[in-house]
Short mmCIF file of C-alpha atoms and ligand atoms in Angstrom, two decimals:
data_model
loop_
_atom_site.label_atom_id
_atom_site.label_comp_id
_atom_site.label_asym_id
_atom_site.label_seq_id
_atom_site.Cartn_x
_atom_site.Cartn_y
_atom_site.Cartn_z
CA MET A 16 24.97 -30.87 2.08
CA ALA A 17 21.64 -31.28 0.25
CA ALA A 18 19.68 -28.08 -0.31
CA VAL A 19 16.60 -27.69 1.84
CA THR A 20 13.46 -27.60 -0.32
CA TYR A 21 10.20 -25.91 0.58
CA PRO A 22 6.74 -26.21 -0.95
CA VAL A 23 6.43 -23.50 -3.62
CA GLU A 24 3.63 -21.67 -1.79
CA SER A 25 5.72 -21.28 1.36
CA ARG A 26 8.21 -19.08 -0.52
CA HIS A 27 5.61 -16.40 -1.13
CA PRO A 28 2.57 -16.96 1.10
CA GLY A 29 -0.31 -14.62 0.27
CA TRP A 30 0.93 -14.07 -3.29
CA PRO A 31 -0.78 -13.87 -5.66
CA GLY A 32 -3.80 -13.40 -3.46
CA LYS A 33 -7.22 -11.81 -3.32
CA PRO A 34 -7.54 -9.56 -0.29
CA GLY A 35 -11.23 -9.07 -1.23
CA ARG A 36 -13.76 -6.25 -1.67
CA LEU A 37 -15.65 -3.73 0.38
CA ARG A 38 -18.37 -1.18 -0.28
CA VAL A 39 -17.53 2.43 0.71
CA PRO A 40 -19.04 5.81 -0.28
CA ALA A 41 -16.76 6.00 -3.37
CA GLY A 42 -17.92 2.59 -4.69
CA ILE A 43 -16.82 -1.04 -4.52
CA VAL A 44 -13.16 -1.18 -3.49
CA GLU A 45 -11.23 -4.23 -4.60
CA VAL A 46 -7.56 -5.08 -4.12
CA ARG A 47 -5.84 -7.43 -6.56
CA PRO A 48 -2.27 -8.15 -7.78
CA VAL A 49 -0.67 -5.53 -10.04
CA ARG A 50 -0.96 -6.32 -13.76
CA LEU A 51 1.12 -5.39 -16.80
CA ARG A 52 -2.04 -3.97 -18.40
CA ASP A 53 -2.41 -1.44 -15.55
CA ALA A 54 0.14 0.65 -17.49
CA GLY A 55 -2.31 3.01 -19.22
CA GLU A 56 -4.39 4.06 -16.21
CA TRP A 57 -1.41 3.99 -13.83
CA SER A 58 0.49 6.42 -16.05
CA ARG A 59 -2.49 8.65 -16.93
CA ILE A 60 -3.43 9.16 -13.29
CA ARG A 61 0.11 9.63 -11.99
CA LEU A 62 1.06 12.15 -14.69
CA ARG A 63 -2.08 14.15 -13.93
CA ASP A 64 -1.72 13.79 -10.12
CA ARG A 65 1.88 14.91 -9.71
CA ALA A 66 0.93 17.71 -7.28
CA HIS A 67 -1.21 15.30 -5.23
CA LEU A 68 1.43 12.54 -5.00
CA GLU A 69 5.02 13.80 -5.33
CA GLN A 70 5.17 15.65 -2.00
CA TRP A 71 4.54 12.38 -0.10
CA GLU A 72 6.55 9.85 -2.11
CA PRO A 73 10.21 8.78 -1.80
CA THR A 74 12.48 10.84 -4.04
CA GLY A 75 12.91 9.05 -7.35
CA ILE A 76 15.67 9.05 -9.94
CA GLY A 77 14.86 11.15 -12.98
CA PRO A 78 12.04 13.56 -13.82
CA TRP A 79 8.45 12.73 -12.76
CA PRO A 80 7.14 12.56 -16.36
CA ASP A 81 9.77 9.93 -17.24
CA ARG A 82 9.32 7.89 -14.07
CA ASN A 83 5.59 7.79 -14.59
CA ALA A 84 5.43 7.41 -18.36
CA PHE A 85 3.45 4.51 -19.86
CA TRP A 86 6.71 2.83 -20.87
CA SER A 87 8.17 2.91 -17.37
CA TRP A 88 5.42 0.67 -15.88
CA PRO A 89 6.57 -2.67 -17.41
CA SER A 90 9.95 -2.52 -15.63
CA GLN A 91 8.35 -1.42 -12.35
CA TRP A 92 5.71 -4.12 -12.66
CA ALA A 93 8.37 -6.76 -13.40
CA ALA A 94 10.47 -5.64 -10.42
CA LEU A 95 7.44 -5.75 -8.09
CA ARG A 96 6.38 -9.17 -9.41
CA GLY A 97 9.95 -10.47 -8.99
CA LEU A 98 10.02 -9.34 -5.36
CA ALA A 99 6.56 -10.85 -4.82
CA ARG A 100 7.70 -14.21 -6.19
CA ARG A 101 10.62 -14.15 -3.77
CA GLY A 102 8.23 -13.47 -0.87
CA GLN A 103 9.61 -9.98 -0.24
CA CYS A 104 6.65 -7.88 -1.32
CA LEU A 105 2.86 -7.96 -1.87
CA PRO A 106 2.17 -5.36 -4.59
CA PHE A 107 -1.53 -4.71 -5.19
CA THR A 108 -3.66 -2.49 -7.39
CA ILE A 109 -6.70 -0.78 -5.85
CA THR A 110 -9.78 -0.64 -8.07
CA VAL A 111 -13.07 1.19 -7.51
CA ASP A 112 -16.06 -0.21 -9.38
CA GLY A 113 -13.59 -2.21 -11.45
CA ARG A 114 -11.46 0.77 -12.53
CA PHE A 115 -7.82 1.36 -11.59
CA ALA A 116 -7.75 3.77 -8.61
CA GLY A 117 -4.31 3.45 -6.96
CA GLN A 118 -1.80 1.11 -5.42
CA ILE A 119 -1.20 -0.50 -2.05
CA THR A 120 2.01 -2.37 -1.32
CA VAL A 121 3.34 -4.45 1.53
CA GLY A 122 7.12 -4.18 1.22
CA ASN A 123 10.37 -5.27 2.84
CA VAL A 124 8.81 -8.49 4.10
CA ILE A 125 11.07 -10.06 6.71
CA ARG A 126 10.20 -13.50 7.97
CA ALA A 127 11.85 -15.76 10.59
CA SER A 128 11.15 -14.45 14.09
CA LEU A 129 10.26 -10.92 12.91
CA ARG A 130 7.50 -11.57 10.33
CA SER A 131 7.19 -7.87 9.70
CA ALA A 132 6.77 -5.47 6.75
CA TRP A 133 5.80 -1.92 5.83
CA ILE A 134 2.60 -0.85 4.08
CA GLY A 135 2.23 2.11 1.70
CA TYR A 136 -0.53 3.39 -0.62
CA TRP A 137 -1.81 6.10 -2.91
CA VAL A 138 -5.21 6.83 -4.42
CA SER A 139 -6.27 8.85 -7.48
CA SER A 140 -7.18 12.46 -6.66
CA GLU A 141 -10.54 11.97 -8.40
CA ILE A 142 -11.86 9.66 -5.69
CA VAL A 143 -10.23 10.83 -2.45
CA ARG A 144 -12.33 11.29 0.72
CA GLY A 145 -14.54 8.36 -0.24
CA GLY A 146 -13.11 5.76 2.14
CA VAL A 147 -11.06 3.97 -0.52
CA ALA A 148 -7.63 4.00 1.13
CA THR A 149 -9.03 3.04 4.54
CA ALA A 150 -10.84 0.06 3.03
CA ALA A 151 -7.74 -0.99 1.09
CA VAL A 152 -5.53 -0.78 4.20
CA ALA A 153 -7.97 -2.92 6.19
CA LEU A 154 -8.25 -5.52 3.41
CA VAL A 155 -4.50 -5.77 2.88
CA THR A 156 -3.64 -5.80 6.58
CA ASP A 157 -6.00 -8.74 7.18
CA HIS A 158 -4.54 -10.49 4.14
CA ALA A 159 -0.97 -9.92 5.38
CA PHE A 160 -1.80 -11.39 8.80
CA GLU A 161 -3.84 -14.34 7.53
CA ALA A 162 -2.81 -15.53 4.05
CA ALA A 163 0.73 -14.10 4.18
CA GLY A 164 1.39 -15.15 7.78
CA LEU A 165 2.88 -11.84 8.96
CA HIS A 166 2.73 -10.61 12.54
CA ARG A 167 3.39 -6.86 12.36
CA LEU A 168 2.86 -4.09 9.80
CA GLU A 169 4.39 -0.65 10.01
CA ALA A 170 3.30 2.52 8.22
CA THR A 171 5.47 5.63 8.24
CA VAL A 172 3.83 8.93 7.39
CA ARG A 173 4.88 12.57 7.38
CA PRO A 174 3.29 14.49 10.28
CA GLU A 175 1.87 16.99 7.73
CA ASN A 176 0.01 14.28 5.80
CA ASN A 177 -3.38 14.64 7.48
CA PRO A 178 -5.35 12.44 5.05
CA SER A 179 -2.92 9.54 5.50
CA LEU A 180 -2.89 9.96 9.28
CA ARG A 181 -6.70 9.72 9.23
CA VAL A 182 -6.53 6.59 7.07
CA LEU A 183 -4.24 4.81 9.53
CA ILE A 184 -6.26 5.82 12.59
CA LYS A 185 -9.57 4.83 10.97
CA ALA A 186 -8.14 1.49 9.82
CA GLY A 187 -6.93 0.60 13.32
CA TYR A 188 -3.21 1.38 13.37
CA ARG A 189 -1.71 3.04 16.45
CA GLN A 190 1.05 5.64 16.66
CA GLU A 191 4.37 4.42 18.09
CA GLY A 192 6.78 7.29 17.70
CA LEU A 193 8.68 9.72 15.51
CA PHE A 194 11.49 8.70 13.14
CA GLU A 195 13.64 11.79 12.64
CA ARG A 196 15.01 12.54 9.15
CA TYR A 197 13.78 9.06 8.24
CA LEU A 198 13.14 9.08 4.50
CA ASP A 199 14.21 11.07 1.46
CA VAL A 200 10.86 12.42 0.27
CA ALA A 201 10.40 15.12 -2.37
CA GLY A 202 14.09 15.98 -2.24
CA ALA A 203 14.83 16.20 1.52
CA TRP A 204 15.19 13.99 4.61
CA ARG A 205 11.78 14.12 6.27
CA ASP A 206 10.60 13.19 9.75
CA HIS A 207 7.97 10.43 9.76
CA LEU A 208 5.53 9.25 12.39
CA CYS A 209 5.60 5.50 12.82
CA PHE A 210 2.26 3.71 13.02
CA ALA A 211 1.97 -0.04 13.52
CA VAL A 212 -0.40 -2.89 14.19
CA THR A 213 0.26 -6.47 15.26
CA LYS A 214 -1.97 -9.46 14.61
CA GLU A 215 -3.03 -9.76 18.27
CA GLU A 216 -4.60 -6.29 18.16
CA THR A 217 -6.85 -6.96 15.20
CA GLY A 218 -9.34 -9.34 16.86
CA ASP A 219 -11.69 -10.59 14.12
CA GLY A 220 -9.79 -8.42 11.63
CA LEU A 221 -9.64 -4.78 10.59
CA VAL A 222 -12.23 -5.36 7.86
CA SER A 223 -14.71 -6.71 10.36
CA ARG A 224 -14.08 -3.70 12.61
CA LEU A 225 -14.52 -1.27 9.72
CA VAL A 226 -17.85 -2.88 8.84
CA SER A 227 -19.07 -2.99 12.44
CA THR A 228 -18.33 0.74 12.86
CA GLY A 229 -20.30 1.54 9.68
CA ARG A 230 -17.30 2.82 7.69
CA ALA A 231 -17.62 0.05 5.08
CA GLY A 232 -19.94 -2.76 4.05
CA TYR A 233 -19.35 -6.22 2.64
CA ALA A 234 -19.67 -6.29 -1.16
N1 ACO B 22 -6.95 17.53 5.93
C1 ACO B 22 -7.43 16.72 6.88
N2 ACO B 22 -8.10 15.56 6.61
C2 ACO B 22 -8.28 15.26 5.32
C3 ACO B 22 -7.82 16.09 4.28
C4 ACO B 22 -7.12 17.26 4.63
N3 ACO B 22 -6.64 18.06 3.69
N4 ACO B 22 -8.17 15.52 3.11
C5 ACO B 22 -8.79 14.37 3.42
N5 ACO B 22 -8.88 14.25 4.75
C6 ACO B 22 -9.48 13.16 5.51
C7 ACO B 22 -10.81 12.73 4.96
O1 ACO B 22 -11.83 13.57 5.41
C8 ACO B 22 -10.87 11.31 5.53
O2 ACO B 22 -11.14 11.31 6.93
P1 ACO B 22 -12.62 11.17 7.55
O3 ACO B 22 -13.20 9.89 7.01
O4 ACO B 22 -12.39 11.15 9.01
O5 ACO B 22 -13.40 12.36 7.08
C9 ACO B 22 -9.45 10.86 5.38
O6 ACO B 22 -8.64 12.03 5.37
C10 ACO B 22 -9.23 10.08 4.11
O7 ACO B 22 -9.76 8.78 4.25
P2 ACO B 22 -10.06 7.88 2.95
O8 ACO B 22 -11.20 8.48 2.19
O9 ACO B 22 -10.16 6.47 3.39
O10 ACO B 22 -8.70 8.01 2.14
P3 ACO B 22 -8.54 8.38 0.58
O11 ACO B 22 -9.13 7.31 -0.27
O12 ACO B 22 -8.99 9.77 0.39
O13 ACO B 22 -6.94 8.30 0.42
C11 ACO B 22 -4.67 9.05 0.70
C12 ACO B 22 -6.08 8.96 1.32
C13 ACO B 22 -4.19 7.66 0.29
C14 ACO B 22 -3.72 9.63 1.74
C15 ACO B 22 -4.75 9.97 -0.57
O14 ACO B 22 -5.08 11.27 -0.15
C16 ACO B 22 -3.44 10.00 -1.35
O15 ACO B 22 -3.23 9.17 -2.24
N6 ACO B 22 -2.57 10.97 -1.01
C17 ACO B 22 -1.30 11.15 -1.73
C18 ACO B 22 -0.33 9.98 -1.51
C19 ACO B 22 -0.14 9.69 -0.04
O16 ACO B 22 -0.10 10.57 0.81
N7 ACO B 22 0.00 8.39 0.30
C20 ACO B 22 0.20 7.93 1.69
C21 ACO B 22 1.66 8.05 2.05
S1 ACO B 22 1.96 7.48 3.71
C22 ACO B 22 1.84 5.81 3.60
O17 ACO B 22 1.75 5.24 2.52
C23 ACO B 22 1.84 5.02 4.88
#
C-alpha cells in the first residue's frame, strides 16, 4: 500500500512559530523557538538558580552542575528540536527586553481526537514577580490553540508552588483535581494539582483577556 503523504507543515503545526510579545512590569516579554546559541545564558542562569528551580523540576539523571553545564545544552536543544520537528513538542525560550529569561514548553503533544498537551515553564530568579511567566503562558496557550491546532492544555503543579499556582490562575487556567504521587520531582514522588484549559474557554484568547484586565499590554 502506498504511504500516505502530508504537507510538511501539517506534521508540526505551530513550529517554528512566533507566539508574539507583551509588555509587563518586568519589560517586553517575547516567546520564540529555542536556539543553540541560548547555551551561555541558559547555563549561567540555571547554575546560579539551582535553589530556585530544582525543588520544582522533574528529577534528572546526574548532578545539577553537569545537567546544566554549557556543554549539556546542545544535546538538550537537539532533542527538543527533534521532537518539535516530529510535532510532539513546542519548545520556546522566553526573553525579556531581548535577553534570555527562561523557557516555556508545550510537551507530549497528542493529536487525533485528543489534541492535547502539557505546558511547563521556568523564569530566571532575577526577574520573578514581574508578570513574565503569566504573559508567556498566555502567549503560548493562544499559539497552541490557534497555530498548533490543539484543543486542551494541562499544567500540573505542586500544591506548595504558590507562584506557579498564581501564574495559572492569572493566565486563565482552572483547577481540575489532584494527581497523587504523580511525578518524580526533586527525588520523590510528589502530588500535583492538575490545571487545564480548553479552546472553548478562551474566548478571544488568553492574551486578549490579560490585556483587558490590565495585567499586560500589547508591545
Ligand atoms: N508566595 C505566594 N505568591 C508568590 C510568591 C510566594 N512566595 N512569589 C511570587 N508570588 C506570586 C507573585 O506575587 C505573582 O502573583 P500576583 O501577580 O498575584 O502578585 C505570581 O506569584 C507570579 O506571577 P508572574 O510574575 O507572572 O510569574 P514569574 O515571572 O514570577 O514566574 C514562576 C513564576 C515561573 C513560577 C517562577 O517563580 C519560577 O520559575 N519558579 C521556579 C520553577 C517553577 O516553579 N516552574 C513552574 C513549575 S509548574 C509548571 O511548569 C506548570
